[in-house]
Amino acid sequence: MAIKPTKAEKKQNYDAKLCQLIDEFTQILVVNADNVGSNQLQSIRSGLRGDSVVLMGKNTMMKRSIRIHAEKTGNNAFLNLIPLLVGNVGLIFTKGDLKEVSEEVAKYKVGAPARVGLVAPIDVVVPPGNTGLDPSQTSFFQVLNIPTKINKGTVEIITPVELIKKGEKVGSSEAALLSKLAIRPFSYGLVVLNVYENGSVFSPEVLDLTDDDLVQKFAVGVSMVTSLSLAISYPTLAAAPHMFVNAYKNVLAVAVATEYSFPEADEVKEYLKDPSKFAVAAVAAPVAASSAAPAAAKEETKKEEPEEESDEDIGFGLFDE
């Protein structure tokens, strides 16, 4: 007969396991486990088996083990986990891709009925249609201000009704109605609250970012740096091209307003002296482009035209007998 470990031995084993996982894994998902049953949690463990480990436990025990382990190893990055251990939470240690692991965890959700006193995580809307209830139940719907009619001996809901709003507590009447209609409006599973990676903590929304999102955010950042640099006249790599262009415009304006000149300014001064050159330059460019196109087309047609075979190539002349 196996001897059951004492309470102190269980704590020691748990502490050793937690410290081992922290040393072995650099990526941790902090998940909320409200309304998650043991069978559901076992299914999640089976689905993540291979490159991930799910560890549940008391927050005080986890905080104590992490704090002592950080002092022993001198790695204070572990301490960033302590503020995250609030509420009914657990830890998923993984070596796989964080986004894939998060998506795998989200698959294991189970439908649940609306119990009295439960805070609704989503809006609950009762759809219109036949309820299958007999006409004696109409008074029940009237209490909840749900418009109904009798159709073929059963109660039918006329329009969709928003029964419970997100964040509200489920009342006894709402819970009874949803039970009668066999509606299980809520679904529960492990919800990723925070992501820990090599000492850094960030929101799980970061995992949904794509390469296009990163490029867009980088472009916005560069634009902001450029605007700030130009506003305070501080040279940066992003603002340098704009500064050179602005400086050239200033020098060109000075050259036009004074007798000082340089080759680029001479051309501008000629245009200002004779504005008709603007029209000539504007017309010349399209004409050059249009004339070049037919010429290129003619050359292509010449290349594509097959050469006619001569009689000599065939092997006899016109007057050969």
mmCIF file of C-alpha atoms in Angstrom:
data_model
loop_
_atom_site.group_PDB
_atom_site.id
_atom_site.type_symbol
_atom_site.label_atom_id
_atom_site.label_comp_id
_atom_site.label_asym_id
_atom_site.label_seq_id
_atom_site.Cartn_x
_atom_site.Cartn_y
_atom_site.Cartn_z
ATOM 1 C CA MET A 1 0.000 0.000 0.000
ATOM 2 C CA ALA A 2 1.432 3.336 -1.116
ATOM 3 C CA ILE A 3 2.037 5.907 1.575
ATOM 4 C CA LYS A 4 0.299 9.215 0.903
ATOM 5 C CA PRO A 5 2.627 12.206 1.018
ATOM 6 C CA THR A 6 2.091 14.683 3.797
ATOM 7 C CA LYS A 7 0.958 18.250 3.237
ATOM 8 C CA ALA A 8 4.513 19.514 3.684
ATOM 9 C CA GLU A 9 5.842 16.988 1.166
ATOM 10 C CA LYS A 10 3.194 18.053 -1.359
ATOM 11 C CA LYS A 11 4.294 21.680 -1.001
ATOM 12 C CA GLN A 12 7.948 20.702 -1.459
ATOM 13 C CA ASN A 13 7.143 18.667 -4.571
ATOM 14 C CA TYR A 14 5.069 21.509 -6.012
ATOM 15 C CA ASP A 15 7.831 24.034 -5.300
ATOM 16 C CA ALA A 16 10.435 21.803 -6.979
ATOM 17 C CA LYS A 17 8.230 21.285 -10.022
ATOM 18 C CA LEU A 18 7.483 24.998 -10.422
ATOM 19 C CA CYS A 19 11.151 25.967 -10.114
ATOM 20 C CA GLN A 20 12.131 23.300 -12.630
ATOM 21 C CA LEU A 21 9.558 24.545 -15.151
ATOM 22 C CA ILE A 22 10.650 28.170 -14.712
ATOM 23 C CA ASP A 23 14.267 27.207 -15.430
ATOM 24 C CA GLU A 24 13.362 25.000 -18.393
ATOM 25 C CA PHE A 25 10.825 27.224 -20.171
ATOM 26 C CA THR A 26 11.281 30.860 -21.212
ATOM 27 C CA GLN A 27 7.702 31.361 -22.455
ATOM 28 C CA ILE A 28 4.717 31.341 -20.095
ATOM 29 C CA LEU A 29 1.038 32.086 -20.687
ATOM 30 C CA VAL A 30 -0.888 33.342 -17.647
ATOM 31 C CA VAL A 31 -4.470 32.103 -18.064
ATOM 32 C CA ASN A 32 -7.749 32.650 -16.229
ATOM 33 C CA ALA A 33 -9.511 29.444 -15.192
ATOM 34 C CA ASP A 34 -12.903 30.686 -13.976
ATOM 35 C CA ASN A 35 -15.720 28.154 -14.466
ATOM 36 C CA VAL A 36 -13.331 25.579 -15.981
ATOM 37 C CA GLY A 37 -14.007 22.030 -14.780
ATOM 38 C CA SER A 38 -11.487 19.299 -14.066
ATOM 39 C CA ASN A 39 -12.496 17.227 -17.112
ATOM 40 C CA GLN A 40 -12.152 20.252 -19.351
ATOM 41 C CA LEU A 41 -8.741 21.047 -17.853
ATOM 42 C CA GLN A 42 -7.640 17.453 -18.453
ATOM 43 C CA SER A 43 -8.631 17.760 -22.117
ATOM 44 C CA ILE A 44 -6.562 20.924 -22.424
ATOM 45 C CA ARG A 45 -3.556 19.176 -20.883
ATOM 46 C CA SER A 46 -3.907 16.326 -23.357
ATOM 47 C CA GLY A 47 -4.208 18.714 -26.309
ATOM 48 C CA LEU A 48 -1.065 20.642 -25.308
ATOM 49 C CA ARG A 49 0.984 17.592 -24.425
ATOM 50 C CA GLY A 50 4.348 17.516 -26.159
ATOM 51 C CA ASP A 51 5.730 21.049 -25.955
ATOM 52 C CA SER A 52 3.576 22.636 -23.240
ATOM 53 C CA VAL A 53 2.819 22.017 -19.560
ATOM 54 C CA VAL A 54 -0.220 23.328 -17.657
ATOM 55 C CA LEU A 55 0.345 24.071 -13.967
ATOM 56 C CA MET A 56 -2.379 25.166 -11.575
ATOM 57 C CA GLY A 57 -2.024 26.011 -7.902
ATOM 58 C CA LYS A 58 -2.613 28.493 -5.124
ATOM 59 C CA ASN A 59 -1.410 31.999 -5.868
ATOM 60 C CA THR A 60 0.312 32.393 -2.506
ATOM 61 C CA MET A 61 2.290 29.195 -3.016
ATOM 62 C CA MET A 62 3.304 30.160 -6.557
ATOM 63 C CA LYS A 63 4.365 33.662 -5.476
ATOM 64 C CA ARG A 64 6.417 32.294 -2.612
ATOM 65 C CA SER A 65 8.175 29.700 -4.786
ATOM 66 C CA ILE A 66 8.961 32.262 -7.514
ATOM 67 C CA ARG A 67 10.265 34.813 -5.011
ATOM 68 C CA ILE A 68 12.567 32.298 -3.260
ATOM 69 C CA HIS A 69 13.787 30.869 -6.573
ATOM 70 C CA ALA A 70 14.596 34.359 -7.872
ATOM 71 C CA GLU A 71 16.670 35.042 -4.758
ATOM 72 C CA LYS A 72 18.565 31.750 -5.103
ATOM 73 C CA THR A 73 19.344 32.137 -8.807
ATOM 74 C CA GLY A 74 19.757 35.914 -8.803
ATOM 75 C CA ASN A 75 17.438 36.162 -11.787
ATOM 76 C CA ASN A 76 15.029 38.964 -10.899
ATOM 77 C CA ALA A 77 13.208 38.598 -14.247
ATOM 78 C CA PHE A 78 11.106 35.872 -12.603
ATOM 79 C CA LEU A 79 9.673 38.479 -10.244
ATOM 80 C CA ASN A 80 7.690 39.975 -13.142
ATOM 81 C CA LEU A 81 5.356 36.987 -12.852
ATOM 82 C CA ILE A 82 4.279 37.774 -9.290
ATOM 83 C CA PRO A 83 1.980 40.775 -10.065
ATOM 84 C CA LEU A 84 0.198 38.642 -12.687
ATOM 85 C CA LEU A 85 -0.878 35.967 -10.198
ATOM 86 C CA VAL A 86 -4.204 37.503 -9.200
ATOM 87 C CA GLY A 87 -7.524 35.664 -9.170
ATOM 88 C CA ASN A 88 -8.168 32.140 -10.384
ATOM 89 C CA VAL A 89 -5.170 31.841 -12.684
ATOM 90 C CA GLY A 90 -2.824 29.147 -13.929
ATOM 91 C CA LEU A 91 0.433 28.949 -15.879
ATOM 92 C CA ILE A 92 1.064 27.315 -19.251
ATOM 93 C CA PHE A 93 4.777 26.720 -19.858
ATOM 94 C CA THR A 94 5.555 26.220 -23.539
ATOM 95 C CA LYS A 95 8.384 25.887 -26.038
ATOM 96 C CA GLY A 96 6.117 26.176 -29.049
ATOM 97 C CA ASP A 97 4.811 29.169 -30.972
ATOM 98 C CA LEU A 98 2.891 31.401 -28.570
ATOM 99 C CA LYS A 99 0.159 32.240 -31.081
ATOM 100 C CA GLU A 100 -0.418 28.590 -31.969
ATOM 101 C CA VAL A 101 -0.538 27.552 -28.312
ATOM 102 C CA SER A 102 -2.985 30.370 -27.543
ATOM 103 C CA GLU A 103 -5.227 29.288 -30.438
ATOM 104 C CA GLU A 104 -5.072 25.668 -29.281
ATOM 105 C CA VAL A 105 -6.157 26.672 -25.767
ATOM 106 C CA ALA A 106 -9.084 28.660 -27.181
ATOM 107 C CA LYS A 107 -10.441 25.530 -28.907
ATOM 108 C CA TYR A 108 -11.326 23.867 -25.600
ATOM 109 C CA LYS A 109 -14.411 25.851 -24.675
ATOM 110 C CA VAL A 110 -17.528 24.228 -23.245
ATOM 111 C CA GLY A 111 -21.059 25.636 -23.334
ATOM 112 C CA ALA A 112 -22.605 26.451 -19.974
ATOM 113 C CA PRO A 113 -26.089 27.460 -18.815
ATOM 114 C CA ALA A 114 -26.850 30.866 -17.324
ATOM 115 C CA ARG A 115 -26.867 30.381 -13.559
ATOM 116 C CA VAL A 116 -28.463 32.812 -11.125
ATOM 117 C CA GLY A 117 -26.033 35.456 -9.863
ATOM 118 C CA LEU A 118 -23.471 34.810 -12.610
ATOM 119 C CA VAL A 119 -22.003 37.868 -14.338
ATOM 120 C CA ALA A 120 -22.721 37.651 -18.064
ATOM 121 C CA PRO A 121 -19.511 37.690 -20.127
ATOM 122 C CA ILE A 122 -21.479 38.498 -23.311
ATOM 123 C CA ASP A 123 -24.830 39.929 -24.388
ATOM 124 C CA VAL A 124 -27.574 37.290 -24.398
ATOM 125 C CA VAL A 125 -30.200 37.664 -27.124
ATOM 126 C CA VAL A 126 -33.196 35.346 -27.388
ATOM 127 C CA PRO A 127 -33.925 34.769 -31.102
ATOM 128 C CA PRO A 128 -37.468 34.904 -32.517
ATOM 129 C CA GLY A 129 -39.256 31.669 -33.353
ATOM 130 C CA ASN A 130 -41.298 28.837 -31.945
ATOM 131 C CA THR A 131 -40.403 27.972 -28.356
ATOM 132 C CA GLY A 132 -42.301 24.691 -28.186
ATOM 133 C CA LEU A 133 -43.942 25.779 -24.909
ATOM 134 C CA ASP A 134 -47.691 25.517 -24.348
ATOM 135 C CA PRO A 135 -49.892 28.654 -24.128
ATOM 136 C CA SER A 136 -50.012 28.463 -20.327
ATOM 137 C CA GLN A 137 -46.440 29.844 -20.299
ATOM 138 C CA THR A 138 -47.394 33.213 -21.850
ATOM 139 C CA SER A 139 -47.550 34.895 -18.440
ATOM 140 C CA PHE A 140 -43.940 33.914 -17.889
ATOM 141 C CA PHE A 141 -42.910 35.816 -21.045
ATOM 142 C CA GLN A 142 -45.042 38.803 -20.105
ATOM 143 C CA VAL A 143 -43.096 39.231 -16.868
ATOM 144 C CA LEU A 144 -39.929 39.647 -18.931
ATOM 145 C CA ASN A 145 -41.640 41.965 -21.473
ATOM 146 C CA ILE A 146 -41.069 39.521 -24.322
ATOM 147 C CA PRO A 147 -43.639 39.903 -27.143
ATOM 148 C CA THR A 148 -45.201 36.550 -28.065
ATOM 149 C CA LYS A 149 -48.115 35.043 -29.962
ATOM 150 C CA ILE A 150 -49.823 31.680 -30.052
ATOM 151 C CA ASN A 151 -49.084 29.727 -33.206
ATOM 152 C CA LYS A 152 -50.342 26.161 -33.713
ATOM 153 C CA GLY A 153 -50.861 25.636 -30.011
ATOM 154 C CA THR A 154 -47.394 26.805 -28.925
ATOM 155 C CA VAL A 155 -45.837 30.084 -27.821
ATOM 156 C CA GLU A 156 -43.827 31.891 -30.474
ATOM 157 C CA ILE A 157 -41.466 34.818 -29.839
ATOM 158 C CA ILE A 158 -42.145 37.591 -32.350
ATOM 159 C CA THR A 159 -38.960 39.685 -32.268
ATOM 160 C CA PRO A 160 -35.407 39.111 -30.954
ATOM 161 C CA VAL A 161 -35.047 40.180 -27.319
ATOM 162 C CA GLU A 162 -31.849 41.311 -25.575
ATOM 163 C CA LEU A 163 -32.367 39.434 -22.342
ATOM 164 C CA ILE A 164 -29.074 40.082 -20.537
ATOM 165 C CA LYS A 165 -26.385 42.649 -21.226
ATOM 166 C CA LYS A 166 -22.690 42.033 -20.819
ATOM 167 C CA GLY A 167 -21.578 42.672 -17.234
ATOM 168 C CA GLU A 168 -25.035 42.254 -15.715
ATOM 169 C CA LYS A 169 -25.884 39.533 -13.203
ATOM 170 C CA VAL A 170 -28.214 36.774 -14.329
ATOM 171 C CA GLY A 171 -31.561 36.944 -12.524
ATOM 172 C CA SER A 172 -33.769 34.029 -11.555
ATOM 173 C CA SER A 173 -36.381 34.815 -14.255
ATOM 174 C CA GLU A 174 -33.748 35.070 -17.013
ATOM 175 C CA ALA A 175 -32.077 31.842 -15.883
ATOM 176 C CA ALA A 176 -35.422 30.011 -15.783
ATOM 177 C CA LEU A 177 -36.378 31.241 -19.275
ATOM 178 C CA LEU A 178 -33.073 30.213 -20.829
ATOM 179 C CA SER A 179 -33.396 26.832 -19.133
ATOM 180 C CA LYS A 180 -36.914 26.339 -20.533
ATOM 181 C CA LEU A 181 -35.681 27.249 -24.021
ATOM 182 C CA ALA A 182 -32.646 24.937 -23.646
ATOM 183 C CA ILE A 183 -30.289 27.820 -24.433
ATOM 184 C CA ARG A 184 -26.720 27.605 -23.100
ATOM 185 C CA PRO A 185 -25.524 31.138 -23.878
ATOM 186 C CA PHE A 186 -22.124 31.105 -22.221
ATOM 187 C CA SER A 187 -18.970 29.197 -23.046
ATOM 188 C CA TYR A 188 -15.998 28.855 -20.743
ATOM 189 C CA GLY A 189 -12.388 27.860 -21.132
ATOM 190 C CA LEU A 190 -8.894 29.026 -20.281
ATOM 191 C CA VAL A 191 -8.476 32.674 -21.265
ATOM 192 C CA VAL A 192 -4.973 34.054 -21.859
ATOM 193 C CA LEU A 193 -4.505 37.169 -19.715
ATOM 194 C CA ASN A 194 -0.786 37.900 -20.087
ATOM 195 C CA VAL A 195 2.246 36.579 -21.912
ATOM 196 C CA TYR A 196 5.674 36.225 -20.288
ATOM 197 C CA GLU A 197 8.769 35.758 -22.439
ATOM 198 C CA ASN A 198 12.361 36.026 -21.212
ATOM 199 C CA GLY A 199 11.431 38.462 -18.454
ATOM 200 C CA SER A 200 9.152 40.632 -20.599
ATOM 201 C CA VAL A 201 5.398 40.771 -20.033
ATOM 202 C CA PHE A 202 2.939 41.866 -22.721
ATOM 203 C CA SER A 203 -0.725 41.632 -23.647
ATOM 204 C CA PRO A 204 -2.009 38.637 -25.642
ATOM 205 C CA GLU A 205 -3.282 41.038 -28.335
ATOM 206 C CA VAL A 206 0.343 41.331 -29.468
ATOM 207 C CA LEU A 207 0.166 37.727 -30.693
ATOM 208 C CA ASP A 208 -2.483 38.727 -33.250
ATOM 209 C CA LEU A 209 -0.230 41.271 -34.950
ATOM 210 C CA THR A 210 0.772 40.437 -38.536
ATOM 211 C CA ASP A 211 3.790 41.580 -40.556
ATOM 212 C CA ASP A 212 1.613 44.184 -42.279
ATOM 213 C CA ASP A 213 0.555 45.579 -38.889
ATOM 214 C CA LEU A 214 4.182 45.858 -37.799
ATOM 215 C CA VAL A 215 5.170 47.613 -41.037
ATOM 216 C CA GLN A 216 2.277 50.047 -40.661
ATOM 217 C CA LYS A 217 3.142 50.849 -37.041
ATOM 218 C CA PHE A 218 6.808 51.298 -37.971
ATOM 219 C CA ALA A 219 5.839 53.692 -40.776
ATOM 220 C CA VAL A 220 3.682 55.709 -38.362
ATOM 221 C CA GLY A 221 6.591 55.883 -35.923
ATOM 222 C CA VAL A 222 8.999 57.066 -38.613
ATOM 223 C CA SER A 223 6.489 59.717 -39.691
ATOM 224 C CA MET A 224 6.179 60.996 -36.126
ATOM 225 C CA VAL A 225 9.980 61.123 -35.701
ATOM 226 C CA THR A 226 10.269 63.019 -38.988
ATOM 227 C CA SER A 227 7.609 65.550 -38.003
ATOM 228 C CA LEU A 228 9.195 66.149 -34.587
ATOM 229 C CA SER A 229 12.698 66.505 -36.069
ATOM 230 C CA LEU A 230 11.501 69.048 -38.638
ATOM 231 C CA ALA A 231 9.581 71.004 -35.989
ATOM 232 C CA ILE A 232 12.582 71.403 -33.676
ATOM 233 C CA SER A 233 15.211 71.460 -36.465
ATOM 234 C CA TYR A 234 16.973 68.414 -35.067
ATOM 235 C CA PRO A 235 18.667 66.291 -37.780
ATOM 236 C CA THR A 236 17.758 62.612 -37.903
ATOM 237 C CA LEU A 237 18.067 59.967 -40.591
ATOM 238 C CA ALA A 238 14.336 60.123 -41.302
ATOM 239 C CA ALA A 239 14.212 63.921 -41.524
ATOM 240 C CA ALA A 240 17.478 64.450 -43.430
ATOM 241 C CA PRO A 241 15.982 64.194 -46.973
ATOM 242 C CA HIS A 242 13.263 66.712 -46.096
ATOM 243 C CA MET A 243 15.823 69.055 -44.558
ATOM 244 C CA PHE A 244 17.978 68.956 -47.698
ATOM 245 C CA VAL A 245 14.959 69.678 -49.903
ATOM 246 C CA ASN A 246 13.873 72.575 -47.686
ATOM 247 C CA ALA A 247 17.406 73.969 -47.628
ATOM 248 C CA TYR A 248 17.578 73.749 -51.425
ATOM 249 C CA LYS A 249 14.259 75.608 -51.691
ATOM 250 C CA ASN A 250 15.565 78.346 -49.412
ATOM 251 C CA VAL A 251 18.798 78.738 -51.374
ATOM 252 C CA LEU A 252 16.862 78.763 -54.639
ATOM 253 C CA ALA A 253 14.524 81.454 -53.297
ATOM 254 C CA VAL A 254 17.504 83.598 -52.284
ATOM 255 C CA ALA A 255 19.086 83.141 -55.723
ATOM 256 C CA VAL A 256 15.881 84.149 -57.485
ATOM 257 C CA ALA A 257 15.439 87.241 -55.288
ATOM 258 C CA THR A 258 19.089 88.371 -55.618
ATOM 259 C CA GLU A 259 21.816 88.410 -58.245
ATOM 260 C CA TYR A 260 23.502 85.375 -56.718
ATOM 261 C CA SER A 261 23.148 82.350 -58.979
ATOM 262 C CA PHE A 262 24.230 78.771 -59.603
ATOM 263 C CA PRO A 263 23.507 76.347 -62.489
ATOM 264 C CA GLU A 264 20.217 75.041 -61.130
ATOM 265 C CA ALA A 265 19.022 78.547 -60.308
ATOM 266 C CA ASP A 266 19.896 79.803 -63.806
ATOM 267 C CA GLU A 267 17.373 77.432 -65.347
ATOM 268 C CA VAL A 268 14.653 78.584 -62.972
ATOM 269 C CA LYS A 269 15.461 82.232 -63.698
ATOM 270 C CA GLU A 270 15.122 81.599 -67.428
ATOM 271 C CA TYR A 271 11.677 80.140 -66.929
ATOM 272 C CA LEU A 272 10.676 83.139 -64.811
ATOM 273 C CA LYS A 273 11.940 85.583 -67.436
ATOM 274 C CA ASP A 274 10.072 83.836 -70.244
ATOM 275 C CA PRO A 275 7.000 81.980 -68.883
ATOM 276 C CA SER A 276 6.221 80.669 -72.374
ATOM 277 C CA LYS A 277 9.023 78.155 -71.903
ATOM 278 C CA PHE A 278 6.850 76.458 -69.294
ATOM 279 C CA ALA A 279 4.271 75.678 -71.972
ATOM 280 C CA VAL A 280 6.932 74.518 -74.442
ATOM 281 C CA ALA A 281 8.465 72.165 -71.855
ATOM 282 C CA ALA A 282 5.048 70.840 -70.860
ATOM 283 C CA VAL A 283 4.076 70.116 -74.481
ATOM 284 C CA ALA A 284 7.454 68.699 -75.466
ATOM 285 C CA ALA A 285 7.380 65.874 -72.945
ATOM 286 C CA PRO A 286 4.048 64.300 -74.109
ATOM 287 C CA VAL A 287 4.986 64.742 -77.777
ATOM 288 C CA ALA A 288 8.289 62.979 -77.240
ATOM 289 C CA ALA A 289 6.559 60.142 -75.461
ATOM 290 C CA SER A 290 3.839 59.810 -78.112
ATOM 291 C CA SER A 291 6.338 59.845 -80.986
ATOM 292 C CA ALA A 292 8.489 57.230 -79.302
ATOM 293 C CA ALA A 293 5.550 54.859 -78.917
ATOM 294 C CA PRO A 294 4.618 54.543 -82.646
ATOM 295 C CA ALA A 295 8.283 54.179 -83.546
ATOM 296 C CA ALA A 296 8.631 51.301 -81.145
ATOM 297 C CA ALA A 297 5.406 49.770 -82.442
ATOM 298 C CA LYS A 298 6.679 49.981 -86.049
ATOM 299 C CA GLU A 299 9.902 48.265 -85.104
ATOM 300 C CA GLU A 300 7.967 45.447 -83.452
ATOM 301 C CA THR A 301 5.720 44.966 -86.490
ATOM 302 C CA LYS A 302 8.751 44.835 -88.746
ATOM 303 C CA LYS A 303 10.283 42.152 -86.599
ATOM 304 C CA GLU A 304 7.074 40.138 -86.533
ATOM 305 C CA GLU A 305 6.430 40.263 -90.336
ATOM 306 C CA PRO A 306 7.549 36.929 -91.878
ATOM 307 C CA GLU A 307 9.833 37.062 -94.878
ATOM 308 C CA GLU A 308 8.279 35.930 -98.203
ATOM 309 C CA GLU A 309 9.871 32.880 -99.677
ATOM 310 C CA SER A 310 11.467 33.399 -103.064
ATOM 311 C CA ASP A 311 11.236 30.981 -105.920
ATOM 312 C CA GLU A 312 14.940 30.394 -105.724
ATOM 313 C CA ASP A 313 14.568 29.107 -102.182
ATOM 314 C CA ILE A 314 12.048 26.539 -103.423
ATOM 315 C CA GLY A 315 14.490 25.208 -105.912
ATOM 316 C CA PHE A 316 13.059 26.269 -109.346
ATOM 317 C CA GLY A 317 12.430 29.474 -111.233
ATOM 318 C CA LEU A 318 9.251 30.781 -112.771
ATOM 319 C CA PHE A 319 10.224 29.786 -116.319
ATOM 320 C CA ASP A 320 11.911 26.516 -115.460
ATOM 321 C CA GLU A 321 10.539 23.545 -117.273
#
